[in-house]
mmCIF file of C-alpha atoms in Angstrom:
data_model
loop_
_atom_site.group_PDB
_atom_site.id
_atom_site.type_symbol
_atom_site.label_atom_id
_atom_site.label_comp_id
_atom_site.label_asym_id
_atom_site.label_seq_id
_atom_site.Cartn_x
_atom_site.Cartn_y
_atom_site.Cartn_z
ATOM 1 C CA MET V 1 -89.028 152.870 -95.864
ATOM 2 C CA ALA V 2 -86.143 154.310 -97.893
ATOM 3 C CA ARG V 3 -84.093 151.888 -99.971
ATOM 4 C CA ASP V 4 -80.481 152.185 -101.039
ATOM 5 C CA ALA V 5 -79.609 153.186 -104.636
ATOM 6 C CA ARG V 6 -79.665 149.549 -105.790
ATOM 7 C CA GLY V 7 -83.202 149.030 -104.474
ATOM 8 C CA GLY V 8 -82.007 146.413 -101.994
ATOM 9 C CA ARG V 9 -81.824 146.692 -98.256
ATOM 10 C CA ALA V 10 -83.034 149.719 -96.361
ATOM 11 C CA ALA V 11 -80.763 152.738 -96.586
ATOM 12 C CA ARG V 12 -78.794 153.372 -93.401
ATOM 13 C CA HIS V 13 -77.788 156.645 -91.885
ATOM 14 C CA ARG V 14 -74.029 157.225 -92.220
ATOM 15 C CA PRO V 15 -72.339 157.881 -88.844
ATOM 16 C CA ARG V 16 -71.056 161.425 -88.415
ATOM 17 C CA VAL V 17 -67.437 160.283 -88.164
ATOM 18 C CA GLN V 18 -67.686 158.779 -91.656
ATOM 19 C CA SER V 19 -69.315 161.930 -93.030
ATOM 20 C CA ALA V 20 -66.581 164.048 -91.463
ATOM 21 C CA ALA V 21 -63.860 161.800 -92.907
ATOM 22 C CA LEU V 22 -65.455 162.047 -96.365
ATOM 23 C CA ALA V 23 -65.616 165.838 -96.081
ATOM 24 C CA VAL V 24 -61.993 166.129 -94.944
ATOM 25 C CA ALA V 25 -60.855 163.745 -97.688
ATOM 26 C CA GLY V 26 -62.770 165.822 -100.237
ATOM 27 C CA VAL V 27 -61.045 168.991 -99.040
ATOM 28 C CA PHE V 28 -57.635 167.339 -99.410
ATOM 29 C CA LEU V 29 -58.515 166.229 -102.946
ATOM 30 C CA LEU V 30 -59.673 169.747 -103.799
ATOM 31 C CA ILE V 31 -56.517 171.323 -102.360
ATOM 32 C CA GLY V 32 -54.363 168.835 -104.265
ATOM 33 C CA VAL V 33 -56.043 169.721 -107.541
ATOM 34 C CA LEU V 34 -56.031 173.482 -106.864
ATOM 35 C CA GLY V 35 -52.283 173.328 -106.255
ATOM 36 C CA PHE V 36 -51.842 172.487 -109.953
ATOM 37 C CA ILE V 37 -53.994 175.343 -111.292
ATOM 38 C CA PRO V 38 -52.147 178.519 -112.349
ATOM 39 C CA GLY V 39 -53.784 181.612 -110.908
ATOM 40 C CA ILE V 40 -55.101 179.799 -107.860
ATOM 41 C CA THR V 41 -51.464 178.881 -107.258
ATOM 42 C CA THR V 42 -49.463 182.090 -107.622
ATOM 43 C CA ASP V 43 -45.941 182.054 -109.074
ATOM 44 C CA TYR V 44 -46.903 178.789 -110.773
ATOM 45 C CA GLY V 45 -43.786 178.990 -112.951
ATOM 46 C CA ARG V 46 -41.688 178.614 -109.804
ATOM 47 C CA LEU V 47 -43.405 175.358 -108.816
ATOM 48 C CA ARG V 48 -40.733 172.707 -108.247
ATOM 49 C CA PHE V 49 -41.015 168.948 -107.882
ATOM 50 C CA ALA V 50 -40.015 168.921 -104.208
ATOM 51 C CA GLY V 51 -38.108 170.856 -101.596
ATOM 52 C CA HIS V 52 -38.302 174.242 -99.978
ATOM 53 C CA HIS V 53 -37.089 176.076 -103.087
ATOM 54 C CA SER V 54 -40.523 175.801 -104.676
ATOM 55 C CA ASP V 55 -41.835 179.350 -104.495
ATOM 56 C CA ALA V 56 -45.358 178.646 -105.740
ATOM 57 C CA LEU V 57 -48.081 179.671 -103.287
ATOM 58 C CA LEU V 58 -51.531 178.104 -103.132
ATOM 59 C CA LEU V 59 -54.059 180.926 -102.730
ATOM 60 C CA GLY V 60 -51.063 183.253 -102.434
ATOM 61 C CA LEU V 61 -50.378 181.947 -98.897
ATOM 62 C CA PHE V 62 -49.344 178.306 -98.667
ATOM 63 C CA GLN V 63 -46.034 177.187 -100.158
ATOM 64 C CA VAL V 64 -46.517 174.086 -102.348
ATOM 65 C CA SER V 65 -44.567 171.788 -104.649
ATOM 66 C CA ILE V 66 -45.586 169.077 -107.101
ATOM 67 C CA LEU V 67 -44.838 166.416 -104.483
ATOM 68 C CA HIS V 68 -46.747 168.379 -101.840
ATOM 69 C CA ASN V 69 -49.817 168.543 -104.126
ATOM 70 C CA ALA V 70 -49.504 164.836 -104.952
ATOM 71 C CA VAL V 71 -49.386 164.002 -101.229
ATOM 72 C CA HIS V 72 -52.606 165.997 -100.714
ATOM 73 C CA LEU V 73 -54.243 163.994 -103.508
ATOM 74 C CA LEU V 74 -53.041 160.659 -102.100
ATOM 75 C CA PHE V 75 -54.096 161.641 -98.582
ATOM 76 C CA GLY V 76 -57.553 162.535 -99.896
ATOM 77 C CA LEU V 77 -57.848 159.229 -101.766
ATOM 78 C CA ALA V 78 -56.790 157.322 -98.654
ATOM 79 C CA GLY V 79 -59.447 159.203 -96.708
ATOM 80 C CA LEU V 80 -62.142 158.224 -99.217
ATOM 81 C CA VAL V 81 -61.162 154.564 -98.907
ATOM 82 C CA LEU V 82 -60.883 154.618 -95.114
ATOM 83 C CA ALA V 83 -64.169 156.510 -94.682
ATOM 84 C CA ARG V 84 -66.036 153.434 -95.916
ATOM 85 C CA SER V 85 -65.998 152.083 -92.342
ATOM 86 C CA VAL V 86 -66.357 153.710 -88.942
ATOM 87 C CA GLY V 87 -62.987 152.379 -87.770
ATOM 88 C CA GLY V 88 -61.268 153.480 -90.963
ATOM 89 C CA ALA V 89 -62.796 156.944 -90.695
ATOM 90 C CA ARG V 90 -61.509 157.254 -87.138
ATOM 91 C CA VAL V 91 -58.044 156.080 -88.180
ATOM 92 C CA PHE V 92 -57.970 158.576 -91.060
ATOM 93 C CA LEU V 93 -59.069 161.488 -88.890
ATOM 94 C CA ALA V 94 -57.143 160.722 -85.692
ATOM 95 C CA GLY V 95 -54.051 159.350 -87.453
ATOM 96 C CA GLY V 96 -54.095 162.170 -89.985
ATOM 97 C CA GLY V 97 -54.454 164.663 -87.161
ATOM 98 C CA ALA V 98 -51.403 163.197 -85.452
ATOM 99 C CA VAL V 99 -49.467 163.394 -88.733
ATOM 100 C CA TYR V 100 -50.389 167.052 -89.166
ATOM 101 C CA LEU V 101 -49.374 167.868 -85.590
ATOM 102 C CA ALA V 102 -46.025 166.201 -86.332
ATOM 103 C CA LEU V 103 -45.725 168.327 -89.501
ATOM 104 C CA TRP V 104 -46.408 171.412 -87.412
ATOM 105 C CA LEU V 105 -43.578 170.456 -85.027
ATOM 106 C CA TYR V 106 -41.326 169.718 -88.026
ATOM 107 C CA GLY V 107 -42.065 173.180 -89.435
ATOM 108 C CA LEU V 108 -41.289 174.847 -86.117
ATOM 109 C CA ALA V 109 -38.044 172.894 -85.765
ATOM 110 C CA ILE V 110 -36.913 173.736 -89.301
ATOM 111 C CA GLU V 111 -37.650 177.425 -88.722
ATOM 112 C CA ALA V 112 -35.761 177.397 -85.430
ATOM 113 C CA VAL V 113 -32.676 175.607 -86.803
ATOM 114 C CA ASP V 114 -32.172 176.698 -90.414
ATOM 115 C CA PRO V 115 -34.861 176.992 -93.088
ATOM 116 C CA GLU V 116 -32.210 176.568 -95.798
ATOM 117 C CA ALA V 117 -30.815 173.333 -94.313
ATOM 118 C CA GLY V 118 -30.875 170.062 -96.210
ATOM 119 C CA ALA V 119 -33.405 168.665 -93.714
ATOM 120 C CA ASN V 120 -35.990 171.096 -95.071
ATOM 121 C CA ILE V 121 -37.427 168.814 -97.748
ATOM 122 C CA LEU V 122 -40.950 170.243 -97.647
ATOM 123 C CA PRO V 123 -42.147 173.619 -98.833
ATOM 124 C CA ILE V 124 -43.409 174.964 -95.504
ATOM 125 C CA ASN V 125 -43.910 178.576 -94.463
ATOM 126 C CA ASP V 126 -45.592 180.274 -91.474
ATOM 127 C CA ALA V 127 -49.042 179.970 -93.060
ATOM 128 C CA ASP V 128 -48.468 176.221 -93.573
ATOM 129 C CA ASN V 129 -47.374 175.822 -89.962
ATOM 130 C CA TRP V 130 -50.535 177.473 -88.599
ATOM 131 C CA LEU V 131 -52.686 175.456 -91.005
ATOM 132 C CA HIS V 132 -50.989 172.211 -89.926
ATOM 133 C CA LEU V 133 -51.652 173.050 -86.276
ATOM 134 C CA ALA V 134 -55.352 173.741 -86.951
ATOM 135 C CA LEU V 135 -55.722 170.643 -89.166
ATOM 136 C CA GLY V 136 -53.957 168.476 -86.612
ATOM 137 C CA PHE V 137 -56.174 169.470 -83.710
ATOM 138 C CA GLY V 138 -59.325 169.555 -85.823
ATOM 139 C CA MET V 139 -58.832 166.125 -87.373
ATOM 140 C CA LEU V 140 -57.728 164.596 -84.075
ATOM 141 C CA ALA V 141 -60.801 165.981 -82.316
ATOM 142 C CA LEU V 142 -63.123 164.718 -85.066
ATOM 143 C CA GLY V 143 -61.528 161.275 -85.024
ATOM 144 C CA LEU V 144 -61.560 160.867 -81.267
ATOM 145 C CA LEU V 145 -64.784 162.570 -80.267
ATOM 146 C CA LEU V 146 -67.262 162.299 -83.119
ATOM 147 C CA SER V 147 -69.817 159.478 -83.122
ATOM 148 C CA ASN V 148 -68.425 157.710 -80.072
ATOM 149 C CA GLN V 149 -71.332 155.279 -80.083
ATOM 150 C CA ALA V 150 -71.188 154.402 -83.791
ATOM 151 C CA GLY V 151 -70.220 150.805 -84.336
ATOM 152 C CA THR V 152 -70.465 149.793 -80.680
ATOM 153 C CA GLY V 153 -74.024 148.471 -80.615
ATOM 154 C CA GLY V 154 -75.379 151.717 -79.173
ATOM 155 C CA ARG V 155 -73.182 151.830 -76.092
ATOM 156 C CA LEU V 156 -69.678 152.988 -75.381
ATOM 157 C CA ASP V 157 -67.018 150.317 -75.176
ATOM 158 C CA ASN V 158 -65.877 149.615 -71.646
ATOM 159 C CA PRO V 159 -62.726 147.504 -71.213
ATOM 160 C CA ALA V 160 -64.187 146.024 -68.003
ATOM 161 C CA ASP V 161 -67.013 144.490 -70.085
ATOM 162 C CA ARG V 162 -64.632 142.472 -72.237
ATOM 163 C CA HIS V 163 -64.188 138.788 -71.383
#
């Protein structure tokens, strides 16, 4: 029987929702770091602390700022912490998905009203908007649908069973 790294109790299989949360958190950490690397971020000299006037582009596509990169790093760290439990992993994925869908709507609204308005505090372009839509749906789906039976004693929770 396999033992954990400390030689103690038997090693357990990590539920898929936790693995997915760890993977997503890792991607956010990677993106946050890459946003600070000249060459991977084009026009690095035009990177600003915050706001839509930052003209730096991650991978030549996604508009970023220092604050934007820092948020990716913090979001990734939060995901690593939350992925330690099944419930936390679900909250990270589903809640993060909802946040990214809200960012997508924010980007659409800013584009429709006035991209140069004072309400445009984030560096968001069309590529960011499409990415936020995909991230939102992807994370939400992972958080809501993956490993439904994990943490429920092998059966789905049914509100009628609660006393």
